[in-house]
mmCIF file of N, CA and C in Angstrom:
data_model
loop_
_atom_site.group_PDB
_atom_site.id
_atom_site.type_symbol
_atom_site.label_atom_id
_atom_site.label_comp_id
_atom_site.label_asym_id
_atom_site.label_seq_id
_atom_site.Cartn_x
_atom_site.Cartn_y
_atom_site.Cartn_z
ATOM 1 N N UNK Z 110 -12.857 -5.900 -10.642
ATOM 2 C CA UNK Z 110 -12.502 -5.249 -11.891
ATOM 3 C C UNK Z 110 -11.525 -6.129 -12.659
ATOM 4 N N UNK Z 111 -11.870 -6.351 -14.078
ATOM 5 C CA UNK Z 111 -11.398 -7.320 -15.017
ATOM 6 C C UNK Z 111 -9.439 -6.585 -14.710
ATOM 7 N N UNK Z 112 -9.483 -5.316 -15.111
ATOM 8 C CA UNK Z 112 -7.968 -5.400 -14.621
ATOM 9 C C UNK Z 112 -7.078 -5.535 -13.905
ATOM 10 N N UNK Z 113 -7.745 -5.247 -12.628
ATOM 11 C CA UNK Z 113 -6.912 -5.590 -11.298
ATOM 12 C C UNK Z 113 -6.618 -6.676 -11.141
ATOM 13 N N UNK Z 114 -7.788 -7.522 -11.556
ATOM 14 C CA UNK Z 114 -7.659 -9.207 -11.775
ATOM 15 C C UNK Z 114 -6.213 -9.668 -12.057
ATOM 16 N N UNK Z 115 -6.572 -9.251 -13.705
ATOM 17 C CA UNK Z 115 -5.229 -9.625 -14.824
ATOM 18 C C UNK Z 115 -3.955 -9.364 -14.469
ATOM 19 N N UNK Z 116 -4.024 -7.610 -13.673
ATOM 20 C CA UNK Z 116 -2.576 -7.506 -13.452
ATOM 21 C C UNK Z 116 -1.901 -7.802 -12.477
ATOM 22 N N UNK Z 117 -3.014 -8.483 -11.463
ATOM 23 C CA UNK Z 117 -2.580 -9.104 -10.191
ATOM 24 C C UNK Z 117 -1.941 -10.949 -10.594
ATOM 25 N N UNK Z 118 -2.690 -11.161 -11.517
ATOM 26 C CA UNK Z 118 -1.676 -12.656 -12.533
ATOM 27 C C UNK Z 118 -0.469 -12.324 -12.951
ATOM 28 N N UNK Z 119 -0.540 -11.008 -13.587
ATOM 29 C CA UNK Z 119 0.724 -10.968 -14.400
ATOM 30 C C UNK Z 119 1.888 -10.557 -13.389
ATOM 31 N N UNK Z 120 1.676 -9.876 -12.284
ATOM 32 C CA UNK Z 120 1.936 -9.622 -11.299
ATOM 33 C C UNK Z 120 2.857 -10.931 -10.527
ATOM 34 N N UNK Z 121 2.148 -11.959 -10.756
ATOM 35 C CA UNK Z 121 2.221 -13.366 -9.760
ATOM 36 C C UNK Z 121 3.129 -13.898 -10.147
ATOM 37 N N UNK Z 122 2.828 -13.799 -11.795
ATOM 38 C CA UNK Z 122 3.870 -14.629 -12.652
ATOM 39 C C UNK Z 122 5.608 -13.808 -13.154
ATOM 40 N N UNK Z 123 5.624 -12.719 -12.895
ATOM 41 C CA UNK Z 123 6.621 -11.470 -12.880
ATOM 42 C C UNK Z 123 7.376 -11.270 -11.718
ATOM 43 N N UNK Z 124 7.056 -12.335 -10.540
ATOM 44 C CA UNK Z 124 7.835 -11.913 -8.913
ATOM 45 C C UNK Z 124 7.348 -10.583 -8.754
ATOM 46 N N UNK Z 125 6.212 -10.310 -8.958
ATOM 47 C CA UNK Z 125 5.755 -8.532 -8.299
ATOM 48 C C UNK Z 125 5.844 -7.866 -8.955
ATOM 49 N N UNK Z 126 6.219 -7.860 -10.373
ATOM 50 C CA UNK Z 126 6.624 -6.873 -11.294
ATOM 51 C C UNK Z 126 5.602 -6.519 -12.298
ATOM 52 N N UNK Z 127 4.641 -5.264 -11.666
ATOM 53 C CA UNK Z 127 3.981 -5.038 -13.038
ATOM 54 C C UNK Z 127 4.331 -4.299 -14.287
ATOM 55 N N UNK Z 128 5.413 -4.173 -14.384
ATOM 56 C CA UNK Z 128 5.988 -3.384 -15.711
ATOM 57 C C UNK Z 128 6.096 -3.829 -17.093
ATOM 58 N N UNK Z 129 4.054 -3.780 -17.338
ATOM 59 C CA UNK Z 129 3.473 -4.623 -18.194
ATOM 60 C C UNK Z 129 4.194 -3.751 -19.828
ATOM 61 N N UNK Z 130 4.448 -4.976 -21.120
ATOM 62 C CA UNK Z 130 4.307 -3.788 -21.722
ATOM 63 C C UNK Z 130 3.533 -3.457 -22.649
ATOM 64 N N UNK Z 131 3.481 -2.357 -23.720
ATOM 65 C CA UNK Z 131 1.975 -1.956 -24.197
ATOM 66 C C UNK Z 131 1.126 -2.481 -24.626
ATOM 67 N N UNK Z 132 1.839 -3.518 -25.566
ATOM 68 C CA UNK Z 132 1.164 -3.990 -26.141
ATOM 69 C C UNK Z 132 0.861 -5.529 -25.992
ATOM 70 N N UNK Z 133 0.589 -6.010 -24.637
ATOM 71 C CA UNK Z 133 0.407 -6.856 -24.226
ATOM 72 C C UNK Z 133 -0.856 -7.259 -23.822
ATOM 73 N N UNK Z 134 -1.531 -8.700 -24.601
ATOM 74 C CA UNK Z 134 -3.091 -8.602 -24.492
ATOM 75 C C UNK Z 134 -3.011 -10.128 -23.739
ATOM 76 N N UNK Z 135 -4.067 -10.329 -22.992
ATOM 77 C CA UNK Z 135 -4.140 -11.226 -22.123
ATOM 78 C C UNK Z 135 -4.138 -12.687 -23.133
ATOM 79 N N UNK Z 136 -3.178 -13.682 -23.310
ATOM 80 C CA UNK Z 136 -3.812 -14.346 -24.115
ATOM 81 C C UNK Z 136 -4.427 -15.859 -23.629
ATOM 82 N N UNK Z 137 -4.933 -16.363 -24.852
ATOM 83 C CA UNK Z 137 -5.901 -17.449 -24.352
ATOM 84 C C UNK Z 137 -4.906 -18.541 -24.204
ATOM 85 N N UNK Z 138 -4.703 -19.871 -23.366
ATOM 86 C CA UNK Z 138 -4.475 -21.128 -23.502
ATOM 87 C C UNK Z 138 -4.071 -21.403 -25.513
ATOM 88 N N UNK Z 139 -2.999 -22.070 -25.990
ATOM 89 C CA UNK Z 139 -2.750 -22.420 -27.368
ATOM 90 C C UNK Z 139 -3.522 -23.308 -27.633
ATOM 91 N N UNK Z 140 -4.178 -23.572 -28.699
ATOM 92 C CA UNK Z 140 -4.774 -24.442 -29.698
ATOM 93 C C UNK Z 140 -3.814 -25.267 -30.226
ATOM 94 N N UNK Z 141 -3.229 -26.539 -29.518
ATOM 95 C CA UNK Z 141 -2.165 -27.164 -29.912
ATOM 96 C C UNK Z 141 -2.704 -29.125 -29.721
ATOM 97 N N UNK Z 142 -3.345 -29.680 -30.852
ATOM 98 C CA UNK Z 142 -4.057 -30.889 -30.373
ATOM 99 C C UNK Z 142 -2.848 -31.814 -30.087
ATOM 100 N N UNK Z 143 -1.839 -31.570 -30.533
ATOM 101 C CA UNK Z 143 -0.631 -33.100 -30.200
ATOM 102 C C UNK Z 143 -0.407 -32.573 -28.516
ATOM 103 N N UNK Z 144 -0.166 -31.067 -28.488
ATOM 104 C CA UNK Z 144 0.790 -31.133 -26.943
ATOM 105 C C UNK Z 144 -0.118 -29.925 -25.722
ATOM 106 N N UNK Z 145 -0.192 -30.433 -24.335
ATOM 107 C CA UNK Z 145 -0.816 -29.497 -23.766
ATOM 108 C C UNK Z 145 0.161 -28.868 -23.397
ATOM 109 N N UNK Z 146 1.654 -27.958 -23.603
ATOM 110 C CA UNK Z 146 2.305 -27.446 -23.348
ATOM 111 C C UNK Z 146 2.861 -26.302 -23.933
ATOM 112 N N UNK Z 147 2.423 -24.988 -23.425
ATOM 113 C CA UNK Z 147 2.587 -23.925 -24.354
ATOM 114 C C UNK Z 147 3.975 -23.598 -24.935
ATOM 115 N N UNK Z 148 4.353 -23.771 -26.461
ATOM 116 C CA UNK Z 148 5.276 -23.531 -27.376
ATOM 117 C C UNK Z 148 5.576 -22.356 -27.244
ATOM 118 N N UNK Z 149 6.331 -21.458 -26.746
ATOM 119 C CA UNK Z 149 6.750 -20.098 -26.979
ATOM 120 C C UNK Z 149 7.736 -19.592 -25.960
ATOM 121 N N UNK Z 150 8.166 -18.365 -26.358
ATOM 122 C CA UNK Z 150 9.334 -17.549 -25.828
ATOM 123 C C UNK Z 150 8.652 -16.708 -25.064
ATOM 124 N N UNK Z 151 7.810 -17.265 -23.782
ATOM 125 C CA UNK Z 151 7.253 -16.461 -22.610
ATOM 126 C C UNK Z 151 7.481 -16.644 -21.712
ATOM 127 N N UNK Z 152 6.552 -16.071 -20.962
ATOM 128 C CA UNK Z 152 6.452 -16.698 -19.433
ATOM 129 C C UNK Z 152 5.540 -17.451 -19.346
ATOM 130 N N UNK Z 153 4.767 -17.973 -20.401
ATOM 131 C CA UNK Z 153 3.756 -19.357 -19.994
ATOM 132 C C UNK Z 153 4.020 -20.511 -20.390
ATOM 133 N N UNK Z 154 5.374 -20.587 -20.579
ATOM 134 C CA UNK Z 154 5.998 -21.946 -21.256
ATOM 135 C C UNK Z 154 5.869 -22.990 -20.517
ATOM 136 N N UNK Z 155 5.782 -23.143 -18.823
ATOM 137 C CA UNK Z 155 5.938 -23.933 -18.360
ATOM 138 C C UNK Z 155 4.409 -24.004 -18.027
ATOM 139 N N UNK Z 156 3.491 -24.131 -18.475
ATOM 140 C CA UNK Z 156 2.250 -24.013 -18.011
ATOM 141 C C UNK Z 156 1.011 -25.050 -18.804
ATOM 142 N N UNK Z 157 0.727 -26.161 -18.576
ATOM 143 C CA UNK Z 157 -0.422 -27.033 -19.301
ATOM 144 C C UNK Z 157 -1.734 -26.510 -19.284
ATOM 145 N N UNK Z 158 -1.678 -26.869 -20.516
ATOM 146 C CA UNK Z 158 -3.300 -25.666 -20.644
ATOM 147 C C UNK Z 158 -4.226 -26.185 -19.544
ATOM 148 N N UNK Z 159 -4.194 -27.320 -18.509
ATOM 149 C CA UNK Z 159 -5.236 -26.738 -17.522
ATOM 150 C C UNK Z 159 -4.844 -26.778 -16.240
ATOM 151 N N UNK Z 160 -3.568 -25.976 -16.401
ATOM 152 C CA UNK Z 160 -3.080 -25.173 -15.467
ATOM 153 C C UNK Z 160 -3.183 -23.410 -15.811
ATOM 154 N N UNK Z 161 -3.515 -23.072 -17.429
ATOM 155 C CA UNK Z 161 -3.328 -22.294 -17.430
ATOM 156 C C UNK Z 161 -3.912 -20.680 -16.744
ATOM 157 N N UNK Z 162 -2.953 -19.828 -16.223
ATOM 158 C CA UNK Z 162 -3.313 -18.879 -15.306
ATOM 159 C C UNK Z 162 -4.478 -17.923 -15.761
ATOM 160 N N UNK Z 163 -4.624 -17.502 -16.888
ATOM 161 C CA UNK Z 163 -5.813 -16.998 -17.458
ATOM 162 C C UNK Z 163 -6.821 -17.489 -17.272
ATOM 163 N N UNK Z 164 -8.243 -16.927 -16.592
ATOM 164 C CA UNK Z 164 -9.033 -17.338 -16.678
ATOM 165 C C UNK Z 164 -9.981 -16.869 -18.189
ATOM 166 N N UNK Z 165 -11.011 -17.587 -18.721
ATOM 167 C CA UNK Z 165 -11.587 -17.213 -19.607
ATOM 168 C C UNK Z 165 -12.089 -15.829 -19.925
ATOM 169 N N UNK Z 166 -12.141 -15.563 -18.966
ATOM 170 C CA UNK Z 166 -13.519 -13.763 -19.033
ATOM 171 C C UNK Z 166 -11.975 -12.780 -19.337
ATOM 172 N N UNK Z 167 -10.974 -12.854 -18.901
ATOM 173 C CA UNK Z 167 -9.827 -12.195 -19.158
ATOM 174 C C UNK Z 167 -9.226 -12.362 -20.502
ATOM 175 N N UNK Z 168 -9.309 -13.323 -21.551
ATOM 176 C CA UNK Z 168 -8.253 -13.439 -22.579
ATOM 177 C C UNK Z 168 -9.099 -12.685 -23.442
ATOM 178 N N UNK Z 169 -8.143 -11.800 -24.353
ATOM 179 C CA UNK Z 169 -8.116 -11.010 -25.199
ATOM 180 C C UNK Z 169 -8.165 -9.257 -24.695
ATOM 181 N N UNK Z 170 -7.984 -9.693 -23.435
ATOM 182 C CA UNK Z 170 -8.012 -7.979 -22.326
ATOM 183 C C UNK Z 170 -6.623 -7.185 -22.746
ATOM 184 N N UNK Z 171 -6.488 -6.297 -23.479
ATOM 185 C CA UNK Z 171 -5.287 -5.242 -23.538
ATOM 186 C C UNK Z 171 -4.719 -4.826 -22.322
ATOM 187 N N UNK Z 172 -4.241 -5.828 -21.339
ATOM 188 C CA UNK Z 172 -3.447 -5.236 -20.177
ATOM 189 C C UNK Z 172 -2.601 -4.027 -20.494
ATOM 190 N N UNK Z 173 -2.283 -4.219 -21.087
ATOM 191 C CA UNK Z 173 -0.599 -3.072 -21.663
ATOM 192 C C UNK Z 173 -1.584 -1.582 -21.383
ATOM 193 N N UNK Z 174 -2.231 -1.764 -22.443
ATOM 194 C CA UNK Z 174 -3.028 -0.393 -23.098
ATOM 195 C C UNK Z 174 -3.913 0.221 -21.520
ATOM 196 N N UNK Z 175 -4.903 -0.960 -21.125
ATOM 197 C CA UNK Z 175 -4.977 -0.284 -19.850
ATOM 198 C C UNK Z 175 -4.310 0.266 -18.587
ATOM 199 N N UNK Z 176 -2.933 -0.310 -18.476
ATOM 200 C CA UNK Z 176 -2.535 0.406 -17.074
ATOM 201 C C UNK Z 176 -2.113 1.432 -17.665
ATOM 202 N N UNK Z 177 -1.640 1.626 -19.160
ATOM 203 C CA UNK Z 177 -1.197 2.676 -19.291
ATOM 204 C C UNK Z 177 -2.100 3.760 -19.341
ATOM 205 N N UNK Z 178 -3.167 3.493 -19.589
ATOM 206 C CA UNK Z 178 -4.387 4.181 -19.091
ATOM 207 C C UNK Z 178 -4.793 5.084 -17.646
ATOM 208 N N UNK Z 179 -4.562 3.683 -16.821
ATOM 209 C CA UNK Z 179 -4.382 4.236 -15.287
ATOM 210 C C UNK Z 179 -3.307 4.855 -15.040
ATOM 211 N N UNK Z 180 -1.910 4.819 -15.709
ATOM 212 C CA UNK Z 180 -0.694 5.594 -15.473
ATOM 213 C C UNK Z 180 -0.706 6.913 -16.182
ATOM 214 N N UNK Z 181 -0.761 7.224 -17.112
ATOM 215 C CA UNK Z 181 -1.443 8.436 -18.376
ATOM 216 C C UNK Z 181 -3.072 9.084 -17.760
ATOM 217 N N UNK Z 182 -3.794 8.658 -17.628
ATOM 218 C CA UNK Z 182 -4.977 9.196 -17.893
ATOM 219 C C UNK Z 182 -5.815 9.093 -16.295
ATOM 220 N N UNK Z 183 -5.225 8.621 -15.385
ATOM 221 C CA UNK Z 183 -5.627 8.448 -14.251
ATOM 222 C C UNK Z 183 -6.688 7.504 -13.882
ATOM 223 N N UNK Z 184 -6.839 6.897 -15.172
ATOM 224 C CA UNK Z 184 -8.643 5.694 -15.295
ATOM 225 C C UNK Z 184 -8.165 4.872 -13.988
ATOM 226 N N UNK Z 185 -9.368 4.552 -13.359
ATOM 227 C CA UNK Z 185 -9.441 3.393 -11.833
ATOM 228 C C UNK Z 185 -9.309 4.545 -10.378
ATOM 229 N N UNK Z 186 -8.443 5.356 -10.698
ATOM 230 C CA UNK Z 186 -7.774 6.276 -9.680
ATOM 231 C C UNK Z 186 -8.552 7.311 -9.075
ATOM 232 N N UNK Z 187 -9.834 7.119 -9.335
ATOM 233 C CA UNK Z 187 -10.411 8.283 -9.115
ATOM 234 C C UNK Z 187 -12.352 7.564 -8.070
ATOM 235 N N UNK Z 188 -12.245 9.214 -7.252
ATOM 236 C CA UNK Z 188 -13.233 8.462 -6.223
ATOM 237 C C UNK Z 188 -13.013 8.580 -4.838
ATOM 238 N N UNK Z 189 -13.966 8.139 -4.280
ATOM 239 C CA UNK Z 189 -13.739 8.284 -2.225
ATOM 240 C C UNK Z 189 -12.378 6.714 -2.208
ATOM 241 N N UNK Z 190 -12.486 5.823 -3.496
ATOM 242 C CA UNK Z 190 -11.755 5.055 -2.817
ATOM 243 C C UNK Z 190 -10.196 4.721 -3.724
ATOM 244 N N UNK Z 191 -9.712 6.070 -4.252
ATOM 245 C CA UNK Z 191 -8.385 6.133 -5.319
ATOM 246 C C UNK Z 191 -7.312 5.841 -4.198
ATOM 247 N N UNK Z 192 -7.264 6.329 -3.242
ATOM 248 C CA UNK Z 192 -6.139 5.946 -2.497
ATOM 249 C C UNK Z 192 -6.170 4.112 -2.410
ATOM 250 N N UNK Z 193 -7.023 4.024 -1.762
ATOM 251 C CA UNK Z 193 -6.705 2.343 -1.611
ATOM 252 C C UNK Z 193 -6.440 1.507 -3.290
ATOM 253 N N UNK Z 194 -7.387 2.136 -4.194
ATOM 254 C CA UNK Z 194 -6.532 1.783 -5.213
ATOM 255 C C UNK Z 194 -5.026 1.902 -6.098
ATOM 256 N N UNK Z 195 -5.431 3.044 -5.357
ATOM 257 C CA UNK Z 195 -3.364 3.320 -5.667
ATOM 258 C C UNK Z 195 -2.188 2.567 -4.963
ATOM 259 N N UNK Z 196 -2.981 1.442 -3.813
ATOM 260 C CA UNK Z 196 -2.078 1.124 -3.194
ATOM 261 C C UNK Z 196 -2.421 -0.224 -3.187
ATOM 262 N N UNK Z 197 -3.414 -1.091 -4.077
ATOM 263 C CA UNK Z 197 -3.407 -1.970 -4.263
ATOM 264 C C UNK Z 197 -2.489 -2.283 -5.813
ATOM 265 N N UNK Z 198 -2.341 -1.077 -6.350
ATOM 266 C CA UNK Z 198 -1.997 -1.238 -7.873
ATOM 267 C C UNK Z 198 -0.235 -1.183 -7.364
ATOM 268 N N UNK Z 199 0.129 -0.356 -6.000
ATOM 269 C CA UNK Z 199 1.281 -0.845 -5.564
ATOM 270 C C UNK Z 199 2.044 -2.236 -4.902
ATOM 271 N N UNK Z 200 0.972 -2.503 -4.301
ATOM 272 C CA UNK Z 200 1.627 -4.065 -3.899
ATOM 273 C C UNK Z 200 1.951 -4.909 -4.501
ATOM 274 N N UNK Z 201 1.294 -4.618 -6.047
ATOM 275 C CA UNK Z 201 1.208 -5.689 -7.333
ATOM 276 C C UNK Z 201 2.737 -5.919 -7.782
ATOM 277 N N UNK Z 202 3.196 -4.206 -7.803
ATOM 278 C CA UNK Z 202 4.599 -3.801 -8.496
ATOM 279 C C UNK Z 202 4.404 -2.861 -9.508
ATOM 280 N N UNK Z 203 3.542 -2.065 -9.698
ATOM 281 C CA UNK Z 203 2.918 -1.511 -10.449
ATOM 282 C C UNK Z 203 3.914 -0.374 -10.611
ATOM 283 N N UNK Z 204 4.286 -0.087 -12.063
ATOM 284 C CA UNK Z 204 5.557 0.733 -12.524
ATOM 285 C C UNK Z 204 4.783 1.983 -13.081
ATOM 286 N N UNK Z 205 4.623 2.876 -12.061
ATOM 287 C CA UNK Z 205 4.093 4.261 -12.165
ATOM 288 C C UNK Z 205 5.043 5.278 -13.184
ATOM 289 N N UNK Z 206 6.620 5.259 -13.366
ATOM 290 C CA UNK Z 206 6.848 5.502 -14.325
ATOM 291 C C UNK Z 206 7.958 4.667 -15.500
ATOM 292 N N UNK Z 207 7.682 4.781 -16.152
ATOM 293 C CA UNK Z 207 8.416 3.765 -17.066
ATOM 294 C C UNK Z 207 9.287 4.113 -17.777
ATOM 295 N N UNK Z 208 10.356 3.528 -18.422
ATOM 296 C CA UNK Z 208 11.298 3.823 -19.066
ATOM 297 C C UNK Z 208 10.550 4.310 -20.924
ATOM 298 N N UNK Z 209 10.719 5.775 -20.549
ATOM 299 C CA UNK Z 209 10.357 6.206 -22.821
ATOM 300 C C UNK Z 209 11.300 5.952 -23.335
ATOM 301 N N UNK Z 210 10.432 5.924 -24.858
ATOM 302 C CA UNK Z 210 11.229 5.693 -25.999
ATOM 303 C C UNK Z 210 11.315 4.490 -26.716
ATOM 304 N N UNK Z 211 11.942 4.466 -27.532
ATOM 305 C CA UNK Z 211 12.139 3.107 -28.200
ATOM 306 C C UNK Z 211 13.444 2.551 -27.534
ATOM 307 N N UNK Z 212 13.362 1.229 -27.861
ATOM 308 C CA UNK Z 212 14.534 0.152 -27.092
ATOM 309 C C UNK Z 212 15.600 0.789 -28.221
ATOM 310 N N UNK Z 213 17.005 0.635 -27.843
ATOM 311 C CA UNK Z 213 17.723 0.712 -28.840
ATOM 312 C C UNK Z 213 18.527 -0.492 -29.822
ATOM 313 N N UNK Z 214 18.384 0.060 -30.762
ATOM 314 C CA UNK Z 214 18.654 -1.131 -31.712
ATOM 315 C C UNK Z 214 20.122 -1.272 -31.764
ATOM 316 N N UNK Z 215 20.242 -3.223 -31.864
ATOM 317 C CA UNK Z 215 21.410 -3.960 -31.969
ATOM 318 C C UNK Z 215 21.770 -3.537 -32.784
ATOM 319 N N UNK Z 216 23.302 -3.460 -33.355
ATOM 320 C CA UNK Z 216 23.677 -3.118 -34.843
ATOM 321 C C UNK Z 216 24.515 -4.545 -34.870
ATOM 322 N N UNK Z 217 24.860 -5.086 -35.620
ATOM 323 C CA UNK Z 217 25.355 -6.308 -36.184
ATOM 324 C C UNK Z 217 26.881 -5.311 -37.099
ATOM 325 N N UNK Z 218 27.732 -5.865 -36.432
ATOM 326 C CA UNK Z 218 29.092 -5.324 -37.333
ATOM 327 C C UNK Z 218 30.239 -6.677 -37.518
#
């Protein structure tokens, strides 16, 4: 399953921590012709695009939106075999409940 996949990467790259957040979509390797080294304020900074951990069939996958799926709506969890999936989605680090609400905002004084 394309998600177990993904969140078992994001998983890898997090020290165990799946406490994906919503709006987080699998993304592709950068389109960057001078440098193979991803430019940004992530966790794939240190990563040459052919090292990069994404495989193809995964980029553009709404990780966020789906576990929250499986956490909200019970999707994957269900079946003769929900237990073992409930406990593979635990080994990952999988954050069954999460902190609501909005972050609170800096004020600048």
């Amino acid at each position: 399953l394309e998600v177990v996949h993904a969140a078992a990467i994001y998983s890898t790259l997090n020290g165990r921590n799946l406490d994906v957040p919503l709006k987080f979509v699998v993304p592709a390797p950068p389109q960057n012709s001078n440098k193979n080294v991803v430019e940004s304020n992530s966790i794939f900074n240190d990563f040459e695009h052919d090292a990069w951990p994404w495989p193809e069939n995964l980029w553009g996958l709404p990780l966020g939106q789906r576990l929250k799926d499986i956490r909200v709506k019970g999707a994957y969890l269900s079946g003769s075999s929900a237990n073992d999936r409930r406990a593979q989605l635990d080994a990952l680090g999988f954050n069954w409940t999460p902190k609501r609400g909005r972050k609170p905002k800096i004020s600048c004084k």
